[in-house]
GROMACS .gro file of C-alpha atoms in nm:
model
  277
    1MET     CA    1  -0.852  -5.129   6.427
    2THR     CA    2  -0.534  -4.972   6.251
    3SER     CA    3  -0.219  -5.068   6.421
    4PHE     CA    4   0.071  -4.830   6.525
    5ASP     CA    5   0.277  -5.087   6.661
    6ASP     CA    6   0.570  -4.981   6.452
    7ILE     CA    7   0.558  -4.614   6.580
    8TYR     CA    8   0.544  -4.697   6.953
    9ASN     CA    9   0.910  -4.840   7.031
   10GLN     CA   10   1.125  -4.636   6.820
   11PRO     CA   11   1.429  -4.468   6.974
   12ASP     CA   12   1.287  -4.105   6.997
   13PRO     CA   13   0.887  -3.980   6.943
   14ARG     CA   14   0.948  -3.819   6.607
   15ALA     CA   15   0.785  -4.125   6.414
   16TYR     CA   16   0.495  -4.111   6.634
   17PHE     CA   17   0.427  -3.752   6.594
   18ARG     CA   18   0.459  -3.755   6.235
   19ALA     CA   19   0.230  -4.084   6.187
   20LEU     CA   20  -0.047  -3.929   6.446
   21GLY     CA   21  -0.039  -3.577   6.333
   22PRO     CA   22  -0.251  -3.605   6.048
   23LEU     CA   23  -0.491  -3.828   6.195
   24GLU     CA   24  -0.519  -3.554   6.489
   25TYR     CA   25  -0.460  -3.765   6.755
   26GLN     CA   26  -0.541  -3.570   7.057
   27SER     CA   27  -0.616  -3.767   7.399
   28PRO     CA   28  -0.303  -3.620   7.598
   29HIS     CA   29  -0.450  -3.272   7.501
   30HIS     CA   30  -0.783  -3.365   7.654
   31ALA     CA   31  -0.614  -3.504   7.976
   32GLN     CA   32  -0.388  -3.230   8.069
   33GLY     CA   33  -0.641  -2.982   8.224
   34PRO     CA   34  -0.819  -3.261   8.408
   35PHE     CA   35  -0.499  -3.454   8.540
   36ARG     CA   36  -0.356  -3.124   8.687
   37ARG     CA   37  -0.680  -3.066   8.861
   38MET     CA   38  -0.688  -3.423   8.995
   39LEU     CA   39  -0.345  -3.386   9.125
   40THR     CA   40  -0.428  -3.055   9.298
   41PHE     CA   41  -0.754  -3.220   9.471
   42CYS     CA   42  -0.612  -3.565   9.565
   43GLU     CA   43  -0.284  -3.412   9.719
   44SER     CA   44  -0.505  -3.184   9.898
   45SER     CA   45  -0.706  -3.487  10.070
   46LYS     CA   46  -0.672  -3.508  10.431
   47ASP     CA   47  -0.530  -3.854  10.379
   48SER     CA   48  -0.272  -3.726  10.153
   49GLU     CA   49   0.086  -3.722  10.290
   50GLY     CA   50   0.321  -3.473  10.111
   51PRO     CA   51   0.392  -3.445   9.738
   52ALA     CA   52   0.207  -3.710   9.525
   53THR     CA   53   0.362  -3.931   9.275
   54VAL     CA   54   0.172  -4.003   8.920
   55LEU     CA   55   0.200  -4.335   8.779
   56ASP     CA   56   0.151  -4.336   8.397
   57ILE     CA   57   0.032  -4.648   8.249
   58CYS     CA   58   0.121  -4.713   7.866
   59CYS     CA   59   0.339  -4.415   7.913
   60SER     CA   60   0.500  -4.412   7.588
   61TYR     CA   61   0.758  -4.139   7.520
   62GLY     CA   62   0.636  -3.949   7.848
   63ILE     CA   63   0.396  -3.735   7.685
   64ASN     CA   64   0.188  -3.716   7.973
   65ALA     CA   65   0.452  -3.620   8.188
   66ALA     CA   66   0.553  -3.353   7.964
   67LEU     CA   67   0.228  -3.200   7.950
   68LEU     CA   68   0.202  -3.217   8.335
   69ASN     CA   69   0.508  -3.049   8.423
   70HIS     CA   70   0.627  -2.832   8.154
   71ASP     CA   71   0.419  -2.502   8.028
   72LEU     CA   72   0.370  -2.660   7.694
   73ALA     CA   73   0.044  -2.773   7.497
   74PHE     CA   74   0.022  -3.094   7.277
   75ASP     CA   75   0.055  -2.888   6.964
   76ASP     CA   76   0.376  -2.766   7.090
   77LEU     CA   77   0.514  -3.122   7.085
   78TYR     CA   78   0.379  -3.181   6.740
   79ALA     CA   79   0.565  -2.876   6.613
   80HIS     CA   80   0.880  -2.928   6.794
   81TYR     CA   81   0.907  -3.305   6.664
   82THR     CA   82   0.813  -3.228   6.331
   83SER     CA   83   1.015  -2.915   6.260
   84ALA     CA   84   1.292  -2.898   6.030
   85GLN     CA   85   1.570  -2.881   6.310
   86ALA     CA   86   1.430  -3.198   6.485
   87THR     CA   87   1.442  -3.370   6.161
   88ALA     CA   88   1.776  -3.342   6.112
   89LEU     CA   89   1.913  -3.446   6.444
   90SER     CA   90   2.033  -3.784   6.522
   91THR     CA   91   1.869  -3.967   6.832
   92ALA     CA   92   2.157  -3.866   7.054
   93GLU     CA   93   2.134  -3.511   6.916
   94LEU     CA   94   1.759  -3.494   6.979
   95ILE     CA   95   1.776  -3.638   7.327
   96GLN     CA   96   2.036  -3.329   7.439
   97TRP     CA   97   1.801  -3.103   7.241
   98ASP     CA   98   1.515  -3.217   7.439
   99ARG     CA   99   1.698  -3.206   7.788
  100GLU     CA  100   1.714  -2.820   7.695
  101PHE     CA  101   1.389  -2.804   7.533
  102TYR     CA  102   1.212  -2.957   7.856
  103ALA     CA  103   1.440  -2.776   8.106
  104ALA     CA  104   1.349  -2.442   7.949
  105HIS     CA  105   0.977  -2.501   7.996
  106ARG     CA  106   0.962  -2.660   8.331
  107ARG     CA  107   0.684  -2.569   8.558
  108PRO     CA  108   0.780  -2.475   8.924
  109ALA     CA  109   0.722  -2.797   9.163
  110PRO     CA  110   0.700  -3.050   8.908
  111VAL     CA  111   0.515  -3.391   9.048
  112ARG     CA  112   0.735  -3.687   9.040
  113VAL     CA  113   0.607  -3.902   8.777
  114ILE     CA  114   0.691  -4.272   8.689
  115GLY     CA  115   0.629  -4.439   8.351
  116LEU     CA  116   0.503  -4.799   8.265
  117ASP     CA  117   0.485  -4.942   7.894
  118ALA     CA  118   0.612  -5.248   7.741
  119ALA     CA  119   0.802  -5.048   7.493
  120PRO     CA  120   1.159  -5.028   7.617
  121HIS     CA  121   1.293  -4.782   7.383
  122ALA     CA  122   1.014  -4.517   7.439
  123VAL     CA  123   1.053  -4.506   7.783
  124SER     CA  124   1.418  -4.518   7.775
  125TYR     CA  125   1.358  -4.198   7.572
  126ALA     CA  126   1.155  -4.037   7.823
  127ARG     CA  127   1.382  -4.135   8.120
  128ALA     CA  128   1.705  -3.987   7.950
  129VAL     CA  129   1.535  -3.656   7.845
  130GLY     CA  130   1.439  -3.601   8.203
  131LEU     CA  131   1.053  -3.659   8.168
  132LEU     CA  132   1.022  -3.970   8.403
  133ASP     CA  133   1.174  -3.977   8.737
  134GLU     CA  134   1.153  -4.358   8.682
  135ALA     CA  135   1.088  -4.582   8.418
  136PHE     CA  136   0.971  -4.949   8.379
  137ALA     CA  137   0.966  -5.139   8.050
  138GLU     CA  138   0.691  -5.414   8.154
  139ASN     CA  139   0.393  -5.597   8.048
  140LEU     CA  140   0.192  -5.660   8.369
  141GLU     CA  141  -0.038  -5.843   8.145
  142THR     CA  142   0.197  -6.131   8.073
  143ALA     CA  143   0.450  -6.121   8.340
  144PRO     CA  144   0.446  -5.993   8.714
  145ALA     CA  145   0.555  -5.681   8.824
  146SER     CA  146   0.915  -5.649   8.935
  147THR     CA  147   1.033  -5.555   9.287
  148ALA     CA  148   1.175  -5.206   9.156
  149LEU     CA  149   0.827  -5.101   9.020
  150ARG     CA  150   0.608  -5.245   9.307
  151HIS     CA  151   0.885  -5.051   9.544
  152ALA     CA  152   0.853  -4.705   9.326
  153ALA     CA  153   0.498  -4.722   9.308
  154ARG     CA  154   0.407  -4.732   9.653
  155HIS     CA  155   0.403  -4.353   9.692
  156THR     CA  156   0.155  -4.310   9.396
  157ARG     CA  157  -0.144  -4.070   9.438
  158LEU     CA  158  -0.289  -4.078   9.102
  159ILE     CA  159  -0.266  -4.365   8.849
  160THR     CA  160  -0.333  -4.213   8.456
  161VAL     CA  161  -0.410  -4.371   8.129
  162THR     CA  162  -0.467  -4.202   7.814
  163GLY     CA  163  -0.413  -4.484   7.584
  164GLY     CA  164  -0.395  -4.864   7.580
  165THR     CA  165  -0.675  -4.944   7.776
  166SER     CA  166  -0.823  -5.190   7.525
  167PHE     CA  167  -0.525  -5.408   7.617
  168LEU     CA  168  -0.540  -5.392   7.970
  169SER     CA  169  -0.702  -5.575   8.244
  170PRO     CA  170  -0.709  -5.633   8.620
  171ARG     CA  171  -0.396  -5.812   8.575
  172THR     CA  172  -0.210  -5.472   8.511
  173PHE     CA  173  -0.361  -5.329   8.814
  174GLN     CA  174  -0.362  -5.532   9.066
  175PRO     CA  175   0.006  -5.570   9.148
  176LEU     CA  176   0.006  -5.217   9.137
  177LEU     CA  177  -0.254  -5.128   9.386
  178ASP     CA  178  -0.124  -5.410   9.622
  179SER     CA  179   0.169  -5.235   9.619
  180ILE     CA  180   0.046  -4.887   9.720
  181PRO     CA  181  -0.067  -4.862  10.093
  182GLY     CA  182  -0.229  -4.519  10.086
  183PRO     CA  183  -0.547  -4.376   9.893
  184VAL     CA  184  -0.492  -4.377   9.519
  185TRP     CA  185  -0.714  -4.210   9.241
  186VAL     CA  186  -0.724  -4.381   8.883
  187ALA     CA  187  -0.797  -4.188   8.581
  188ALA     CA  188  -0.854  -4.358   8.244
  189PHE     CA  189  -0.946  -4.218   7.905
  190VAL     CA  190  -1.102  -4.510   7.763
  191LEU     CA  191  -1.233  -4.580   7.401
  192ARG     CA  192  -1.595  -4.604   7.353
  193THR     CA  193  -1.558  -4.938   7.156
  194GLY     CA  194  -1.475  -5.149   7.444
  195SER     CA  195  -1.588  -5.186   7.836
  196TYR     CA  196  -1.404  -5.027   8.121
  197GLN     CA  197  -1.611  -5.246   8.351
  198PRO     CA  198  -1.388  -5.527   8.431
  199ILE     CA  199  -1.118  -5.279   8.557
  200ALA     CA  200  -1.365  -5.100   8.734
  201ASP     CA  201  -1.481  -5.421   8.904
  202CYS     CA  202  -1.109  -5.463   9.021
  203LEU     CA  203  -1.078  -5.117   9.137
  204LYS     CA  204  -1.391  -5.165   9.350
  205LEU     CA  205  -1.233  -5.428   9.567
  206TYR     CA  206  -0.949  -5.189   9.657
  207GLY     CA  207  -1.203  -4.939   9.806
  208LEU     CA  208  -1.245  -4.721   9.464
  209ILE     CA  209  -1.563  -4.635   9.346
  210THR     CA  210  -1.585  -4.523   8.972
  211GLU     CA  211  -1.730  -4.264   8.782
  212LYS     CA  212  -1.809  -4.209   8.429
  213ALA     CA  213  -1.811  -3.853   8.287
  214ALA     CA  214  -2.124  -3.893   8.137
  215ASP     CA  215  -2.201  -3.549   7.967
  216HIS     CA  216  -1.844  -3.553   7.813
  217THR     CA  217  -1.675  -3.739   7.517
  218PHE     CA  218  -1.334  -3.649   7.387
  219PRO     CA  219  -1.211  -3.704   7.020
  220GLN     CA  220  -0.930  -3.945   7.013
  221ARG     CA  221  -0.817  -3.929   6.660
  222ARG     CA  222  -0.943  -3.947   6.319
  223PHE     CA  223  -1.061  -4.296   6.150
  224THR     CA  224  -0.791  -4.396   5.885
  225SER     CA  225  -1.056  -4.586   5.669
  226ALA     CA  226  -1.409  -4.625   5.638
  227GLN     CA  227  -1.378  -4.978   5.740
  228GLU     CA  228  -1.241  -4.850   6.067
  229GLN     CA  229  -1.517  -4.597   6.105
  230GLN     CA  230  -1.765  -4.891   6.049
  231TYR     CA  231  -1.614  -5.102   6.309
  232ALA     CA  232  -1.624  -4.821   6.570
  233ILE     CA  233  -1.973  -4.734   6.495
  234GLN     CA  234  -2.064  -5.089   6.568
  235ALA     CA  235  -1.878  -5.170   6.866
  236VAL     CA  236  -2.006  -4.832   7.013
  237THR     CA  237  -2.365  -4.911   6.933
  238ALA     CA  238  -2.283  -5.256   7.089
  239ALA     CA  239  -2.161  -5.112   7.409
  240GLY     CA  240  -2.517  -4.935   7.427
  241GLU     CA  241  -2.361  -4.595   7.337
  242ASP     CA  242  -2.502  -4.348   7.084
  243PRO     CA  243  -2.252  -4.304   6.792
  244ARG     CA  244  -2.444  -3.996   6.607
  245GLY     CA  245  -2.210  -3.678   6.631
  246LYS     CA  246  -1.926  -3.860   6.734
  247GLU     CA  247  -1.806  -4.181   6.556
  248THR     CA  248  -2.031  -4.077   6.292
  249ASP     CA  249  -1.820  -3.759   6.247
  250GLY     CA  250  -1.498  -3.959   6.164
  251TYR     CA  251  -1.343  -3.981   6.521
  252PHE     CA  252  -1.269  -4.228   6.787
  253HIS     CA  253  -1.393  -4.074   7.073
  254THR     CA  254  -1.308  -4.162   7.438
  255THR     CA  255  -1.465  -4.143   7.778
  256LEU     CA  256  -1.304  -4.033   8.103
  257PHE     CA  257  -1.366  -4.275   8.412
  258LEU     CA  258  -1.209  -4.194   8.747
  259SER     CA  259  -1.183  -4.428   9.049
  260ARG     CA  260  -1.117  -4.294   9.392
  261PRO     CA  261  -1.240  -4.350   9.742
  262ALA     CA  262  -1.599  -4.259   9.828
  263ALA     CA  263  -1.511  -3.969  10.064
  264ASP     CA  264  -1.314  -3.797   9.787
  265ALA     CA  265  -1.576  -3.817   9.540
  266ALA     CA  266  -1.814  -3.688   9.813
  267ARG     CA  267  -1.610  -3.415   9.879
  268THR     CA  268  -1.500  -3.321   9.484
  269PRO     CA  269  -1.764  -3.368   9.242
  270LEU     CA  270  -1.628  -3.502   8.918
  271ALA     CA  271  -1.795  -3.202   8.724
  272ASP     CA  272  -1.547  -2.968   8.922
  273LEU     CA  273  -1.250  -3.152   8.763
  274LEU     CA  274  -1.388  -3.081   8.451
  275GLN     CA  275  -1.507  -2.735   8.479
  276SER     CA  276  -1.315  -2.580   8.191
  277ILE     CA  277  -1.402  -2.852   7.924
   0.00000   0.00000   0.00000
């Protein structure tokens, strides 16, 4: 797969949107509606106590938080960060502009969002403009979770992931779930080129059953080359999935996996959370 490492830890998101826009990257767009509905349902659970906290893994520049808590679409963010005005600003000026931009579009009763990402510049930006209530630049695949992260995560009700699952293992999820005493949902958009089973097996140890949105896949981005497309088609086929009409049409696709307590799954079918798709 093509590496985009150089855009994930910039002082601000402009390079990210300039690079991914032409490739039609769109995972946060697909996640916006389902994540909002999941939050409503898991907050209304009989086991829930008060407002929920969202923990966004691989949060990058706080994009999922922006879409959860603001009357904005993902295309609005593309337009904002690739505009002539944004291009002309220094990072410090962009941060101030973004504070005003997000404040003007803030939804009533915003949810508390914690961000976790290995990229310190990205999470620092998201914290500076007010997208994240707390931000942690930690890589739990290579180091233990800090005491501060464990403490911040304790009220989490929904864990979200829209990118990066290919680089994640149970090592990331175990310390977080160990820190959360109450029921939690885990929603992940996973590339079809890999397996989510090791993570699902880990979540099962915490009493969470994992469901797959079998009737839907979600375009992630265009391929950068014929070689990348060939890799994806072969990997999807090896995983037992059918690439026809998806990867064969020029896009990586993701599948949504939702893990939650069995009682919540029985009360709210996964299909209800995808009703507008």
